[in-house]
Amino acid sequence: MKKLSIVILLCLTLLNILCLVHGSLQDDPKQVELWFKNLAFTKRKMTKLHFYFHDNAQAEPITAVQVAHSNNTFHSPSLFGLVMMVDAPITIGPKPTSKLVGRAQGFYGFSDQQERGLLMTLNLVFTEGKYNGSTLSILGRNPVMHAHREMSIVGGSGVFRLSQGIATATTYYYDGMNAVVEFNVVVLHY
C-alpha cells in the first residue's frame, strides 16, 4: 500500500510539472496550490511579445469611454483628472483589420498637471494561440508625447502566472483622441 501511495504521489507530481511546463493550467484552487508547490522544480522563462493596441475615444468602433473628470479637466492643457475606461483590441499589426490576438481592458487617467501623462492600469487578455485565456497586468506611467514609454508588467494569469517584466510603448498613430500604440513586451514567468 505504501508503494502504491508513493507511485500515485509521483504520478501526480509529474502531471503537475507537465501542466506547469505546457501552461495548461486550471483555475481550480487545489490545482493552483499544487502549481505553487511545484515551483521549486521549474525554471523561469522569458517571453517576448509584440502587438498593437487600438485606443479609439472618438473613432468607430469606440474602445475607450470617459468615466470621470474634474471641474478643471477641460481647462487643463494636460487634461488632468480625466479618467477613461478601455476595452480595446490588440492585434498583430497596426491596422484595425489585423489579426486579433486579445483585448486590453482596464482604465487610464490623466495624472500629470504639466504634460499628458497617464496612469495606465490594463489587463492584456489573450484570446489566440498558446496564450489563449492567459493575461498580463500592466501598471505604470505613460507620458504619451514621449517617443518610448516603459511600464511595468506586475503579474499575470494562466501561462503568465507570477509574471514580471516591461512593456515598452511607442505611438504608431495619434490624432488627439484616437491612437494606435505599438507594444514590445518582455516578461519573465514560470
Short mmCIF file of C-alpha atoms in Angstrom, two decimals, residues 2-176:
data_model
loop_
_atom_site.label_atom_id
_atom_site.label_comp_id
_atom_site.label_asym_id
_atom_site.label_seq_id
_atom_site.Cartn_x
_atom_site.Cartn_y
_atom_site.Cartn_z
CA LYS A 2 2.87 2.38 0.85
CA LYS A 3 4.50 1.75 -2.56
CA LEU A 4 1.20 2.44 -4.33
CA SER A 5 0.83 5.75 -2.45
CA ILE A 6 4.33 6.79 -3.42
CA VAL A 7 3.70 5.88 -7.08
CA ILE A 8 0.42 7.86 -7.09
CA LEU A 9 2.15 10.85 -5.47
CA LEU A 10 4.98 10.73 -8.04
CA CYS A 11 2.49 10.48 -10.92
CA LEU A 12 0.52 13.46 -9.60
CA THR A 13 3.73 15.46 -9.18
CA LEU A 14 4.84 14.65 -12.73
CA LEU A 15 1.39 15.54 -14.07
CA ASN A 16 1.52 18.89 -12.30
CA ILE A 17 5.01 19.58 -13.61
CA LEU A 18 3.82 18.79 -17.16
CA CYS A 19 0.88 21.17 -16.70
CA LEU A 20 3.30 23.81 -15.45
CA VAL A 21 5.66 23.35 -18.39
CA HIS A 22 2.91 23.29 -21.02
CA GLY A 23 0.81 26.04 -19.49
CA SER A 24 -2.41 24.04 -19.38
CA LEU A 25 -3.40 25.38 -16.01
CA GLN A 26 -6.79 25.17 -14.37
CA ASP A 27 -8.42 27.80 -12.19
CA ASP A 28 -9.36 25.23 -9.55
CA PRO A 29 -7.90 26.40 -6.18
CA LYS A 30 -6.43 22.95 -5.47
CA GLN A 31 -4.67 22.95 -8.86
CA VAL A 32 -3.30 26.43 -8.16
CA GLU A 33 -1.97 25.27 -4.79
CA LEU A 34 -0.29 22.25 -6.43
CA TRP A 35 1.17 24.56 -9.06
CA PHE A 36 2.76 26.69 -6.32
CA LYS A 37 4.12 23.62 -4.53
CA ASN A 38 5.86 22.53 -7.75
CA LEU A 39 7.53 25.89 -8.46
CA ALA A 40 10.76 24.56 -6.98
CA PHE A 41 11.01 22.13 -9.93
CA THR A 42 10.65 24.77 -12.65
CA LYS A 43 12.79 27.46 -14.24
CA ARG A 44 11.71 30.95 -15.16
CA LYS A 45 11.20 31.60 -18.86
CA MET A 46 11.47 34.80 -20.82
CA THR A 47 8.77 35.55 -23.40
CA LYS A 48 8.78 38.42 -25.88
CA LEU A 49 5.50 39.71 -27.30
CA HIS A 50 4.80 42.30 -29.99
CA PHE A 51 1.34 43.72 -30.72
CA TYR A 52 -0.67 46.88 -31.38
CA PHE A 53 -3.22 48.49 -29.05
CA HIS A 54 -6.12 50.35 -30.73
CA ASP A 55 -7.42 53.16 -28.49
CA ASN A 56 -10.44 54.94 -30.00
CA ALA A 57 -12.18 57.59 -27.92
CA GLN A 58 -13.94 59.16 -30.95
CA ALA A 59 -13.42 56.92 -33.98
CA GLU A 60 -15.57 53.84 -34.56
CA PRO A 61 -15.53 51.37 -33.04
CA ILE A 62 -15.29 53.23 -29.70
CA THR A 63 -12.87 51.37 -27.41
CA ALA A 64 -12.39 53.97 -24.65
CA VAL A 65 -15.09 55.93 -22.80
CA GLN A 66 -14.86 58.74 -20.30
CA VAL A 67 -15.97 57.69 -16.82
CA ALA A 68 -14.86 60.72 -14.78
CA HIS A 69 -13.29 64.18 -14.93
CA SER A 70 -12.65 67.08 -12.58
CA ASN A 71 -14.15 70.56 -12.80
CA ASN A 72 -10.84 71.80 -14.25
CA THR A 73 -10.05 68.94 -16.63
CA PHE A 74 -11.05 70.71 -19.84
CA HIS A 75 -9.23 73.92 -18.81
CA SER A 76 -6.01 71.96 -18.32
CA PRO A 77 -3.56 71.53 -21.25
CA SER A 78 -2.76 68.06 -19.91
CA LEU A 79 -6.43 67.02 -19.35
CA PHE A 80 -5.56 66.43 -15.69
CA GLY A 81 -8.28 64.44 -13.93
CA LEU A 82 -9.83 62.76 -16.99
CA VAL A 83 -10.39 59.02 -16.49
CA MET A 84 -11.13 56.63 -19.38
CA MET A 85 -12.34 53.01 -19.24
CA VAL A 86 -10.89 50.83 -22.01
CA ASP A 87 -11.79 47.61 -23.79
CA ALA A 88 -9.58 47.79 -26.88
CA PRO A 89 -8.39 45.20 -29.39
CA ILE A 90 -4.77 44.12 -29.50
CA THR A 91 -3.66 42.94 -32.93
CA ILE A 92 -0.54 41.58 -34.62
CA GLY A 93 -0.37 44.57 -36.98
CA PRO A 94 -1.14 48.30 -36.81
CA LYS A 95 -4.25 48.18 -38.98
CA PRO A 96 -7.61 47.60 -37.24
CA THR A 97 -8.21 44.71 -39.66
CA SER A 98 -5.03 42.92 -38.50
CA LYS A 99 -5.44 39.57 -36.75
CA LEU A 100 -6.94 40.00 -33.27
CA VAL A 101 -4.85 38.34 -30.53
CA GLY A 102 -6.63 39.72 -27.49
CA ARG A 103 -8.07 42.72 -25.65
CA ALA A 104 -6.59 45.44 -23.44
CA GLN A 105 -9.09 46.04 -20.64
CA GLY A 106 -8.81 48.50 -17.78
CA PHE A 107 -8.53 52.23 -17.37
CA TYR A 108 -6.19 55.15 -17.71
CA GLY A 109 -6.27 58.52 -16.06
CA PHE A 110 -4.56 61.78 -16.95
CA SER A 111 -2.47 62.15 -13.80
CA ASP A 112 0.13 64.79 -14.71
CA GLN A 113 -0.60 68.51 -14.46
CA GLN A 114 2.35 69.51 -16.68
CA GLU A 115 2.14 67.13 -19.65
CA ARG A 116 -0.15 64.41 -20.97
CA GLY A 117 0.99 61.71 -18.60
CA LEU A 118 -1.29 58.78 -17.94
CA LEU A 119 -1.59 56.33 -15.10
CA MET A 120 -2.22 53.07 -17.00
CA THR A 121 -3.86 50.04 -15.42
CA LEU A 122 -4.52 47.42 -18.09
CA ASN A 123 -5.11 43.71 -18.27
CA LEU A 124 -3.95 42.19 -21.54
CA VAL A 125 -6.39 39.34 -22.15
CA PHE A 126 -5.06 36.97 -24.80
CA THR A 127 -7.56 35.09 -26.98
CA GLU A 128 -5.37 33.31 -29.55
CA GLY A 129 -2.72 30.62 -29.77
CA LYS A 130 -0.75 29.21 -26.87
CA TYR A 131 -1.55 32.25 -24.68
CA ASN A 132 -5.33 31.93 -25.13
CA GLY A 133 -7.02 32.53 -21.77
CA SER A 134 -3.90 33.98 -20.17
CA THR A 135 -3.47 37.57 -19.01
CA LEU A 136 -0.73 40.09 -18.26
CA SER A 137 -1.27 43.10 -15.98
CA ILE A 138 0.31 46.47 -16.81
CA LEU A 139 0.69 49.24 -14.26
CA GLY A 140 2.69 52.38 -14.86
CA ARG A 141 3.14 55.92 -16.05
CA ASN A 142 2.65 56.63 -19.74
CA PRO A 143 3.82 60.11 -20.84
CA VAL A 144 2.07 59.82 -24.21
CA MET A 145 4.07 62.51 -26.02
CA HIS A 146 7.42 60.76 -25.38
CA ALA A 147 8.78 58.59 -28.19
CA HIS A 148 9.11 55.48 -25.98
CA ARG A 149 7.37 54.76 -22.69
CA GLU A 150 8.16 51.98 -20.25
CA MET A 151 5.54 50.45 -17.98
CA SER A 152 5.74 47.53 -15.57
CA ILE A 153 4.25 44.10 -16.02
CA VAL A 154 3.18 43.38 -12.44
CA GLY A 155 1.54 39.97 -12.80
CA GLY A 156 -0.49 37.64 -14.91
CA SER A 157 -2.58 34.51 -15.04
CA GLY A 158 -2.63 31.22 -16.91
CA VAL A 159 0.65 30.75 -18.77
CA PHE A 160 1.83 34.06 -17.28
CA ARG A 161 1.34 33.32 -13.56
CA LEU A 162 3.77 35.26 -11.34
CA SER A 163 4.90 37.39 -14.29
CA GLN A 164 7.07 40.43 -14.09
CA GLY A 165 8.53 42.42 -16.89
CA ILE A 166 8.48 45.55 -19.00
CA ALA A 167 6.06 46.81 -21.64
CA THR A 168 7.55 49.42 -23.96
CA ALA A 169 5.01 51.55 -25.81
CA THR A 170 5.66 53.54 -29.00
CA THR A 171 2.96 55.60 -30.69
CA TYR A 172 2.28 54.41 -34.23
CA TYR A 173 -0.64 56.80 -34.87
CA TYR A 174 -2.19 59.61 -32.80
CA ASP A 175 -4.75 62.29 -33.71
CA GLY A 176 -5.55 63.76 -30.27
#
